[in-house]
Amino acid sequence: MKIIDVCEFYSEQGVGVRTYVHRKLEAGQRAGHDVLIVATGAEDREEPLLGGRIRWVASPRLPLDPRYHVLSLQRAVHDVLDAEGPDLIEASSPWLGGRFVARYAKPTPRTLVFHQDAAAVYPQTFLDGMFSPPFIERMVRPYWRYLERLTSAFDRTIVAGDWLKERVQTYGIQRPHTVRFGIEKELFYPERRSEMLRHSLLAKCGLSSRARLLVAVGRHHPEKRLSTLIEATRLARQLGQDVGLVIFGDGPQRARVERQARRAGHVHVAGFARDRDSLANAVASADVFVHGSSAETYGLVVAEAVACGLPVVVPHTGGAADLARDRYSEKYRPGDATDCAHALARILARDPAALREGALHGRQHVVRDVKEHFTELFATYEQLVATGRQHAENRVLRARPGQGTRQPLAGRSRQAA
């Protein structure tokens, strides 16, 4: 197949989307598919990457985060689709990229991958504690109505888990289909643990090797709630826990995160880890992985930590919670630093050997390898393409004299899907 992914928020300085795209390109090459990523950049250009291609479309920079550009020209996207003639089109966001794909006139099978739950990322994060959950729920109804209309133009809405499928179905999202996500298990594994690296990271927090090392990985953005983790670390120390926190990542709130870290003490902001091996070594060398976001659709970094044999402390809702099991996790109320501090105290009081054994069980039975994810995803796409071809063959048969007429392929494929 030739697959085009209109990937509105791909950036070489990104973390989650960048990692996912790179693994998709590699998986496409292994499976014999031609995968093209349409991304936004400073200029129009194309480059080979990991067995596939990146087609950069010149776009203005995103004001709030200059690492990203705004996909602004529908005609530019449609020109790429016309020139390439894909078997299947994938949209990676529900915003302009998703709308441009939905409006594409040719009857090409298409999917929307539900990478981000904007209702959870924005209003449910920013307004949490200011307004009641029912009031926020009423505020976000127009967003869900928009998504219901948008997804009616797609053959499938791909979601990362059955819990998310159930969530979006309640809001009218059309044709949700679960393809569980996964991580690079060959990169994140327990044997990477290094006591020397652990001691070095604790030293950056101003602590000795007797302390317990907490690690967090996330973009410096409000949805990641890094301030909750920083404050929880400070409060945990007040509860008598000898802990330090190292945060990997970067983003528009970097300066604010660094200020909060300095005020809290014993928190080190390590910045963006471009070297994935170094990041995997650091995660595996920690004692506990902590996570702040309750808006994840999957929880990639949480899965990576579990694959390294780490216990995790996560919010009790969202994709991160879906990966957590009692054998290796403690949960807390999203955005509640005090509750998070108590969750830290609980997990630090548990038997480390039993927690590690539980996490290793989670690595085997809960966390999926990314290769399995793409095998299932491409199989889903092959089925959609085959269905579309069957519709085309049926059109030819019905177009013969005396056989009547048929609806346009696009209309039939949406109904059949």
PDB file of C-alpha atoms in Angstrom, residues 25-283:
ATOM      1  CA  LEU A  25       8.214   4.637   8.823  1.00  0.00           C
ATOM      2  CA  GLU A  26      10.405   1.720   9.917  1.00  0.00           C
ATOM      3  CA  ALA A  27       7.411  -0.603  10.227  1.00  0.00           C
ATOM      4  CA  GLY A  28       6.176   0.432   6.794  1.00  0.00           C
ATOM      5  CA  GLN A  29       9.501  -0.431   5.228  1.00  0.00           C
ATOM      6  CA  ARG A  30       9.562  -3.848   6.932  1.00  0.00           C
ATOM      7  CA  ALA A  31       6.032  -4.590   5.697  1.00  0.00           C
ATOM      8  CA  GLY A  32       6.721  -3.372   2.158  1.00  0.00           C
ATOM      9  CA  HIS A  33       4.481  -0.300   2.339  1.00  0.00           C
ATOM     10  CA  ASP A  34       5.293   3.141   0.949  1.00  0.00           C
ATOM     11  CA  VAL A  35       4.691   5.554   3.843  1.00  0.00           C
ATOM     12  CA  LEU A  36       4.782   9.316   3.260  1.00  0.00           C
ATOM     13  CA  ILE A  37       4.446  11.802   6.120  1.00  0.00           C
ATOM     14  CA  VAL A  38       3.072  15.238   5.230  1.00  0.00           C
ATOM     15  CA  ALA A  39       4.474  17.593   7.858  1.00  0.00           C
ATOM     16  CA  THR A  40       4.698  21.334   8.390  1.00  0.00           C
ATOM     17  CA  GLY A  41       8.009  23.177   8.111  1.00  0.00           C
ATOM     18  CA  ALA A  42       9.787  26.355   7.136  1.00  0.00           C
ATOM     19  CA  GLU A  43       9.884  25.475   3.413  1.00  0.00           C
ATOM     20  CA  ASP A  44       8.579  23.022   0.822  1.00  0.00           C
ATOM     21  CA  ARG A  45      10.943  20.083   0.563  1.00  0.00           C
ATOM     22  CA  GLU A  46      11.080  16.297   0.688  1.00  0.00           C
ATOM     23  CA  GLU A  47      13.580  13.986   2.352  1.00  0.00           C
ATOM     24  CA  PRO A  48      13.944  10.225   2.760  1.00  0.00           C
ATOM     25  CA  LEU A  49      13.674   9.022   6.340  1.00  0.00           C
ATOM     26  CA  LEU A  50      13.842   5.533   7.874  1.00  0.00           C
ATOM     27  CA  GLY A  51      12.620   3.747   4.767  1.00  0.00           C
ATOM     28  CA  GLY A  52       9.862   6.247   4.015  1.00  0.00           C
ATOM     29  CA  ARG A  53       9.599   9.920   3.168  1.00  0.00           C
ATOM     30  CA  ILE A  54       8.795  13.244   4.809  1.00  0.00           C
ATOM     31  CA  ARG A  55       7.122  15.892   2.628  1.00  0.00           C
ATOM     32  CA  TRP A  56       7.473  19.256   4.348  1.00  0.00           C
ATOM     33  CA  VAL A  57       4.807  21.842   3.504  1.00  0.00           C
ATOM     34  CA  ALA A  58       5.807  25.479   4.054  1.00  0.00           C
ATOM     35  CA  SER A  59       3.735  26.823   6.955  1.00  0.00           C
ATOM     36  CA  PRO A  60       3.858  29.676   9.482  1.00  0.00           C
ATOM     37  CA  ARG A  61       5.316  28.988  12.917  1.00  0.00           C
ATOM     38  CA  LEU A  62       3.023  28.260  15.836  1.00  0.00           C
ATOM     39  CA  PRO A  63       3.290  31.389  18.033  1.00  0.00           C
ATOM     40  CA  LEU A  64       3.055  29.577  21.364  1.00  0.00           C
ATOM     41  CA  ASP A  65       5.639  26.915  20.469  1.00  0.00           C
ATOM     42  CA  PRO A  66       8.129  27.763  17.689  1.00  0.00           C
ATOM     43  CA  ARG A  67       9.142  24.100  17.346  1.00  0.00           C
ATOM     44  CA  TYR A  68       5.907  23.600  15.419  1.00  0.00           C
ATOM     45  CA  HIS A  69       4.266  25.130  12.350  1.00  0.00           C
ATOM     46  CA  VAL A  70       0.591  25.667  11.509  1.00  0.00           C
ATOM     47  CA  LEU A  71      -0.813  23.591   8.645  1.00  0.00           C
ATOM     48  CA  SER A  72      -2.627  26.431   6.899  1.00  0.00           C
ATOM     49  CA  LEU A  73      -3.050  25.622   3.190  1.00  0.00           C
ATOM     50  CA  GLN A  74      -5.613  22.998   2.210  1.00  0.00           C
ATOM     51  CA  ARG A  75      -4.621  23.267  -1.448  1.00  0.00           C
ATOM     52  CA  ALA A  76      -1.017  22.331  -0.631  1.00  0.00           C
ATOM     53  CA  VAL A  77      -2.167  19.147   1.131  1.00  0.00           C
ATOM     54  CA  HIS A  78      -4.574  18.222  -1.670  1.00  0.00           C
ATOM     55  CA  ASP A  79      -1.835  18.800  -4.264  1.00  0.00           C
ATOM     56  CA  VAL A  80       0.361  16.252  -2.484  1.00  0.00           C
ATOM     57  CA  LEU A  81      -2.511  13.758  -2.341  1.00  0.00           C
ATOM     58  CA  ASP A  82      -3.293  14.270  -6.041  1.00  0.00           C
ATOM     59  CA  ALA A  83       0.353  13.840  -7.051  1.00  0.00           C
ATOM     60  CA  GLU A  84       0.964  10.752  -4.914  1.00  0.00           C
ATOM     61  CA  GLY A  85      -2.332   8.878  -5.400  1.00  0.00           C
ATOM     62  CA  PRO A  86      -2.313   7.020  -2.064  1.00  0.00           C
ATOM     63  CA  ASP A  87      -4.242   3.844  -1.332  1.00  0.00           C
ATOM     64  CA  LEU A  88      -5.127   5.199   2.108  1.00  0.00           C
ATOM     65  CA  ILE A  89      -4.950   8.593   3.828  1.00  0.00           C
ATOM     66  CA  GLU A  90      -4.420   8.976   7.545  1.00  0.00           C
ATOM     67  CA  ALA A  91      -5.083  12.174   9.470  1.00  0.00           C
ATOM     68  CA  SER A  92      -3.221  12.538  12.750  1.00  0.00           C
ATOM     69  CA  SER A  93      -5.161  15.417  14.264  1.00  0.00           C
ATOM     70  CA  PRO A  94      -8.782  16.593  14.338  1.00  0.00           C
ATOM     71  CA  TRP A  95      -7.880  20.181  13.515  1.00  0.00           C
ATOM     72  CA  LEU A  96      -6.903  21.628  10.135  1.00  0.00           C
ATOM     73  CA  GLY A  97      -5.119  18.466   9.010  1.00  0.00           C
ATOM     74  CA  GLY A  98      -8.162  16.337   9.753  1.00  0.00           C
ATOM     75  CA  ARG A  99     -10.488  18.809   8.066  1.00  0.00           C
ATOM     76  CA  PHE A 100      -8.280  18.969   4.957  1.00  0.00           C
ATOM     77  CA  VAL A 101      -8.304  15.166   4.673  1.00  0.00           C
ATOM     78  CA  ALA A 102     -12.057  15.012   5.272  1.00  0.00           C
ATOM     79  CA  ARG A 103     -12.615  17.516   2.438  1.00  0.00           C
ATOM     80  CA  TYR A 104     -10.471  15.642  -0.087  1.00  0.00           C
ATOM     81  CA  ALA A 105     -12.786  14.911  -2.998  1.00  0.00           C
ATOM     82  CA  LYS A 106     -11.412  11.602  -4.276  1.00  0.00           C
ATOM     83  CA  PRO A 107     -12.975   8.421  -2.785  1.00  0.00           C
ATOM     84  CA  THR A 108      -9.760   7.265  -1.118  1.00  0.00           C
ATOM     85  CA  PRO A 109     -10.190   5.298   2.146  1.00  0.00           C
ATOM     86  CA  ARG A 110      -9.176   7.434   5.104  1.00  0.00           C
ATOM     87  CA  THR A 111      -8.750   7.157   8.861  1.00  0.00           C
ATOM     88  CA  LEU A 112      -8.487   9.622  11.718  1.00  0.00           C
ATOM     89  CA  VAL A 113      -6.073   8.558  14.461  1.00  0.00           C
ATOM     90  CA  PHE A 114      -7.301   9.902  17.808  1.00  0.00           C
ATOM     91  CA  HIS A 115      -3.892  10.856  19.184  1.00  0.00           C
ATOM     92  CA  GLN A 116      -5.160  13.685  21.389  1.00  0.00           C
ATOM     93  CA  ASP A 117      -8.264  14.206  23.491  1.00  0.00           C
ATOM     94  CA  ALA A 118      -8.486  17.995  23.349  1.00  0.00           C
ATOM     95  CA  ALA A 119     -11.348  18.130  25.862  1.00  0.00           C
ATOM     96  CA  ALA A 120      -9.107  16.457  28.441  1.00  0.00           C
ATOM     97  CA  VAL A 121      -5.985  18.397  27.434  1.00  0.00           C
ATOM     98  CA  TYR A 122      -7.446  21.911  27.595  1.00  0.00           C
ATOM     99  CA  PRO A 123     -10.725  22.662  29.446  1.00  0.00           C
ATOM    100  CA  GLN A 124     -10.536  19.669  31.783  1.00  0.00           C
ATOM    101  CA  THR A 125      -6.927  20.601  32.625  1.00  0.00           C
ATOM    102  CA  PHE A 126      -7.088  24.396  32.749  1.00  0.00           C
ATOM    103  CA  LEU A 127     -10.502  24.664  34.409  1.00  0.00           C
ATOM    104  CA  ASP A 128     -10.083  21.800  36.864  1.00  0.00           C
ATOM    105  CA  GLY A 129     -10.800  23.129  40.348  1.00  0.00           C
ATOM    106  CA  MET A 130     -12.338  26.349  39.015  1.00  0.00           C
ATOM    107  CA  PHE A 131     -15.632  24.873  37.798  1.00  0.00           C
ATOM    108  CA  SER A 132     -17.592  21.712  38.516  1.00  0.00           C
ATOM    109  CA  PRO A 133     -17.109  18.683  36.211  1.00  0.00           C
ATOM    110  CA  PRO A 134     -20.742  18.911  34.941  1.00  0.00           C
ATOM    111  CA  PHE A 135     -20.222  22.573  34.008  1.00  0.00           C
ATOM    112  CA  ILE A 136     -16.986  21.761  32.125  1.00  0.00           C
ATOM    113  CA  GLU A 137     -18.784  18.880  30.444  1.00  0.00           C
ATOM    114  CA  ARG A 138     -21.417  21.292  29.114  1.00  0.00           C
ATOM    115  CA  MET A 139     -18.670  23.618  27.867  1.00  0.00           C
ATOM    116  CA  VAL A 140     -17.019  20.932  25.746  1.00  0.00           C
ATOM    117  CA  ARG A 141     -20.177  19.658  24.056  1.00  0.00           C
ATOM    118  CA  PRO A 142     -19.566  21.778  20.904  1.00  0.00           C
ATOM    119  CA  TYR A 143     -16.133  20.132  20.562  1.00  0.00           C
ATOM    120  CA  TRP A 144     -17.655  16.652  20.619  1.00  0.00           C
ATOM    121  CA  ARG A 145     -20.357  17.684  18.131  1.00  0.00           C
ATOM    122  CA  TYR A 146     -17.596  18.956  15.844  1.00  0.00           C
ATOM    123  CA  LEU A 147     -15.761  15.631  16.126  1.00  0.00           C
ATOM    124  CA  GLU A 148     -18.954  13.706  15.435  1.00  0.00           C
ATOM    125  CA  ARG A 149     -19.385  15.623  12.172  1.00  0.00           C
ATOM    126  CA  LEU A 150     -15.704  15.341  11.272  1.00  0.00           C
ATOM    127  CA  THR A 151     -15.406  11.590  11.865  1.00  0.00           C
ATOM    128  CA  SER A 152     -18.456  10.954   9.678  1.00  0.00           C
ATOM    129  CA  ALA A 153     -16.096  11.632   6.736  1.00  0.00           C
ATOM    130  CA  PHE A 154     -13.676   8.866   7.786  1.00  0.00           C
ATOM    131  CA  ASP A 155     -13.852   5.100   7.385  1.00  0.00           C
ATOM    132  CA  ARG A 156     -12.400   4.497  10.860  1.00  0.00           C
ATOM    133  CA  THR A 157     -11.459   6.506  13.950  1.00  0.00           C
ATOM    134  CA  ILE A 158      -8.411   4.717  15.378  1.00  0.00           C
ATOM    135  CA  VAL A 159      -8.146   4.760  19.184  1.00  0.00           C
ATOM    136  CA  ALA A 160      -5.432   3.397  21.485  1.00  0.00           C
ATOM    137  CA  GLY A 161      -7.556   1.263  23.801  1.00  0.00           C
ATOM    138  CA  ASP A 162     -11.018  -0.062  24.522  1.00  0.00           C
ATOM    139  CA  TRP A 163     -11.418   2.380  27.435  1.00  0.00           C
ATOM    140  CA  LEU A 164     -10.968   5.252  24.966  1.00  0.00           C
ATOM    141  CA  LYS A 165     -13.305   3.627  22.448  1.00  0.00           C
ATOM    142  CA  GLU A 166     -16.010   3.558  25.117  1.00  0.00           C
ATOM    143  CA  ARG A 167     -15.303   7.195  26.009  1.00  0.00           C
ATOM    144  CA  VAL A 168     -15.543   8.556  22.471  1.00  0.00           C
ATOM    145  CA  GLN A 169     -18.581   6.421  21.609  1.00  0.00           C
ATOM    146  CA  THR A 170     -20.538   8.158  24.352  1.00  0.00           C
ATOM    147  CA  TYR A 171     -19.915  11.446  22.521  1.00  0.00           C
ATOM    148  CA  GLY A 172     -21.016  10.214  19.104  1.00  0.00           C
ATOM    149  CA  ILE A 173     -17.607   9.680  17.479  1.00  0.00           C
ATOM    150  CA  GLN A 174     -18.139   7.694  14.282  1.00  0.00           C
ATOM    151  CA  ARG A 175     -16.745   4.198  13.696  1.00  0.00           C
ATOM    152  CA  PRO A 176     -14.157   4.004  16.517  1.00  0.00           C
ATOM    153  CA  HIS A 177     -11.789   1.069  16.124  1.00  0.00           C
ATOM    154  CA  THR A 178      -9.268  -0.053  18.746  1.00  0.00           C
ATOM    155  CA  VAL A 179      -5.677  -0.662  17.710  1.00  0.00           C
ATOM    156  CA  ARG A 180      -3.703  -0.796  20.957  1.00  0.00           C
ATOM    157  CA  PHE A 181      -0.546   1.278  20.874  1.00  0.00           C
ATOM    158  CA  GLY A 182       2.885   0.008  21.865  1.00  0.00           C
ATOM    159  CA  ILE A 183       6.462   0.972  22.681  1.00  0.00           C
ATOM    160  CA  GLU A 184       9.981  -0.056  21.665  1.00  0.00           C
ATOM    161  CA  LYS A 185      10.582  -2.941  24.029  1.00  0.00           C
ATOM    162  CA  GLU A 186      13.977  -3.582  22.480  1.00  0.00           C
ATOM    163  CA  LEU A 187      14.990  -0.086  23.628  1.00  0.00           C
ATOM    164  CA  PHE A 188      13.291   0.092  27.037  1.00  0.00           C
ATOM    165  CA  TYR A 189      14.199  -2.907  29.182  1.00  0.00           C
ATOM    166  CA  PRO A 190      15.233  -3.541  32.821  1.00  0.00           C
ATOM    167  CA  GLU A 191      18.839  -4.533  32.133  1.00  0.00           C
ATOM    168  CA  ARG A 192      19.652  -0.933  31.293  1.00  0.00           C
ATOM    169  CA  ARG A 193      19.593  -0.083  34.996  1.00  0.00           C
ATOM    170  CA  SER A 194      22.848   1.485  36.198  1.00  0.00           C
ATOM    171  CA  GLU A 195      23.543   2.306  39.834  1.00  0.00           C
ATOM    172  CA  MET A 196      26.295   4.667  38.724  1.00  0.00           C
ATOM    173  CA  LEU A 197      23.854   6.624  36.552  1.00  0.00           C
ATOM    174  CA  ARG A 198      21.300   6.586  39.361  1.00  0.00           C
ATOM    175  CA  HIS A 199      23.848   8.094  41.758  1.00  0.00           C
ATOM    176  CA  SER A 200      24.780  10.716  39.152  1.00  0.00           C
ATOM    177  CA  LEU A 201      21.157  11.774  38.662  1.00  0.00           C
ATOM    178  CA  LEU A 202      20.581  11.976  42.405  1.00  0.00           C
ATOM    179  CA  ALA A 203      23.696  14.149  42.687  1.00  0.00           C
ATOM    180  CA  LYS A 204      22.134  16.558  40.167  1.00  0.00           C
ATOM    181  CA  CYS A 205      19.235  16.806  42.617  1.00  0.00           C
ATOM    182  CA  GLY A 206      21.699  17.588  45.407  1.00  0.00           C
ATOM    183  CA  LEU A 207      21.141  14.215  47.091  1.00  0.00           C
ATOM    184  CA  SER A 208      23.219  11.205  48.075  1.00  0.00           C
ATOM    185  CA  SER A 209      22.837   7.674  46.754  1.00  0.00           C
ATOM    186  CA  ARG A 210      20.707   6.799  49.812  1.00  0.00           C
ATOM    187  CA  ALA A 211      17.821   8.886  48.428  1.00  0.00           C
ATOM    188  CA  ARG A 212      15.134   7.502  46.116  1.00  0.00           C
ATOM    189  CA  LEU A 213      15.164   8.698  42.508  1.00  0.00           C
ATOM    190  CA  LEU A 214      11.921   9.794  40.827  1.00  0.00           C
ATOM    191  CA  VAL A 215      11.883  10.363  37.059  1.00  0.00           C
ATOM    192  CA  ALA A 216       9.304  12.105  34.867  1.00  0.00           C
ATOM    193  CA  VAL A 217       9.294  12.529  31.076  1.00  0.00           C
ATOM    194  CA  GLY A 218       7.046  15.056  29.372  1.00  0.00           C
ATOM    195  CA  ARG A 219       6.656  18.169  27.277  1.00  0.00           C
ATOM    196  CA  HIS A 220       6.693  21.379  29.310  1.00  0.00           C
ATOM    197  CA  HIS A 221       3.041  22.156  28.683  1.00  0.00           C
ATOM    198  CA  PRO A 222       0.126  22.655  31.117  1.00  0.00           C
ATOM    199  CA  GLU A 223      -1.494  19.332  30.159  1.00  0.00           C
ATOM    200  CA  LYS A 224       1.537  17.441  31.553  1.00  0.00           C
ATOM    201  CA  ARG A 225       1.022  19.038  34.993  1.00  0.00           C
ATOM    202  CA  LEU A 226       4.716  19.046  35.826  1.00  0.00           C
ATOM    203  CA  SER A 227       4.038  21.607  38.559  1.00  0.00           C
ATOM    204  CA  THR A 228       1.941  18.948  40.316  1.00  0.00           C
ATOM    205  CA  LEU A 229       4.894  16.548  40.265  1.00  0.00           C
ATOM    206  CA  ILE A 230       7.343  19.196  41.492  1.00  0.00           C
ATOM    207  CA  GLU A 231       5.084  20.224  44.364  1.00  0.00           C
ATOM    208  CA  ALA A 232       4.336  16.587  45.206  1.00  0.00           C
ATOM    209  CA  THR A 233       8.077  15.917  45.473  1.00  0.00           C
ATOM    210  CA  ARG A 234       8.450  18.831  47.886  1.00  0.00           C
ATOM    211  CA  LEU A 235       5.498  17.638  49.967  1.00  0.00           C
ATOM    212  CA  ALA A 236       6.773  14.057  49.976  1.00  0.00           C
ATOM    213  CA  ARG A 237      10.017  15.309  51.494  1.00  0.00           C
ATOM    214  CA  GLN A 238       7.961  17.038  54.188  1.00  0.00           C
ATOM    215  CA  LEU A 239       6.335  13.657  54.860  1.00  0.00           C
ATOM    216  CA  GLY A 240       9.803  12.262  55.539  1.00  0.00           C
ATOM    217  CA  GLN A 241      10.573  10.770  52.122  1.00  0.00           C
ATOM    218  CA  ASP A 242      14.173  11.233  50.972  1.00  0.00           C
ATOM    219  CA  VAL A 243      13.432  11.737  47.273  1.00  0.00           C
ATOM    220  CA  GLY A 244      14.668  13.733  44.297  1.00  0.00           C
ATOM    221  CA  LEU A 245      12.983  14.306  40.940  1.00  0.00           C
ATOM    222  CA  VAL A 246      14.579  14.463  37.474  1.00  0.00           C
ATOM    223  CA  ILE A 247      12.395  15.790  34.637  1.00  0.00           C
ATOM    224  CA  PHE A 248      13.215  15.064  30.991  1.00  0.00           C
ATOM    225  CA  GLY A 249      11.583  17.134  28.248  1.00  0.00           C
ATOM    226  CA  ASP A 250      11.212  20.643  26.889  1.00  0.00           C
ATOM    227  CA  GLY A 251       8.496  22.979  25.745  1.00  0.00           C
ATOM    228  CA  PRO A 252       6.910  26.429  25.997  1.00  0.00           C
ATOM    229  CA  GLN A 253       6.790  26.389  29.822  1.00  0.00           C
ATOM    230  CA  ARG A 254      10.445  25.440  30.300  1.00  0.00           C
ATOM    231  CA  ALA A 255      11.371  28.660  32.133  1.00  0.00           C
ATOM    232  CA  ARG A 256       8.394  28.318  34.472  1.00  0.00           C
ATOM    233  CA  VAL A 257       9.194  24.674  35.214  1.00  0.00           C
ATOM    234  CA  GLU A 258      12.794  25.588  36.026  1.00  0.00           C
ATOM    235  CA  ARG A 259      11.668  28.339  38.414  1.00  0.00           C
ATOM    236  CA  GLN A 260       9.336  25.946  40.201  1.00  0.00           C
ATOM    237  CA  ALA A 261      12.099  23.345  40.416  1.00  0.00           C
ATOM    238  CA  ARG A 262      14.503  25.833  42.001  1.00  0.00           C
ATOM    239  CA  ARG A 263      11.905  26.892  44.564  1.00  0.00           C
ATOM    240  CA  ALA A 264      11.011  23.310  45.466  1.00  0.00           C
ATOM    241  CA  GLY A 265      14.597  22.097  45.769  1.00  0.00           C
ATOM    242  CA  HIS A 266      16.014  18.648  44.920  1.00  0.00           C
ATOM    243  CA  VAL A 267      14.411  18.764  41.455  1.00  0.00           C
ATOM    244  CA  HIS A 268      16.613  18.694  38.351  1.00  0.00           C
ATOM    245  CA  VAL A 269      15.289  19.764  34.926  1.00  0.00           C
ATOM    246  CA  ALA A 270      17.341  17.713  32.473  1.00  0.00           C
ATOM    247  CA  GLY A 271      15.868  19.114  29.227  1.00  0.00           C
ATOM    248  CA  PHE A 272      15.068  17.361  25.962  1.00  0.00           C
ATOM    249  CA  ALA A 273      16.735  13.952  25.543  1.00  0.00           C
ATOM    250  CA  ARG A 274      17.333  13.542  21.823  1.00  0.00           C
ATOM    251  CA  ASP A 275      19.364  10.384  22.452  1.00  0.00           C
ATOM    252  CA  ARG A 276      16.736   7.711  23.117  1.00  0.00           C
ATOM    253  CA  ASP A 277      19.333   5.290  24.480  1.00  0.00           C
ATOM    254  CA  SER A 278      20.389   7.772  27.137  1.00  0.00           C
ATOM    255  CA  LEU A 279      16.756   8.400  28.059  1.00  0.00           C
ATOM    256  CA  ALA A 280      16.076   4.672  28.344  1.00  0.00           C
ATOM    257  CA  ASN A 281      19.130   4.279  30.583  1.00  0.00           C
ATOM    258  CA  ALA A 282      17.918   7.086  32.845  1.00  0.00           C
ATOM    259  CA  VAL A 283      14.374   5.737  33.120  1.00  0.00           C
TER     260      VAL A 283
END
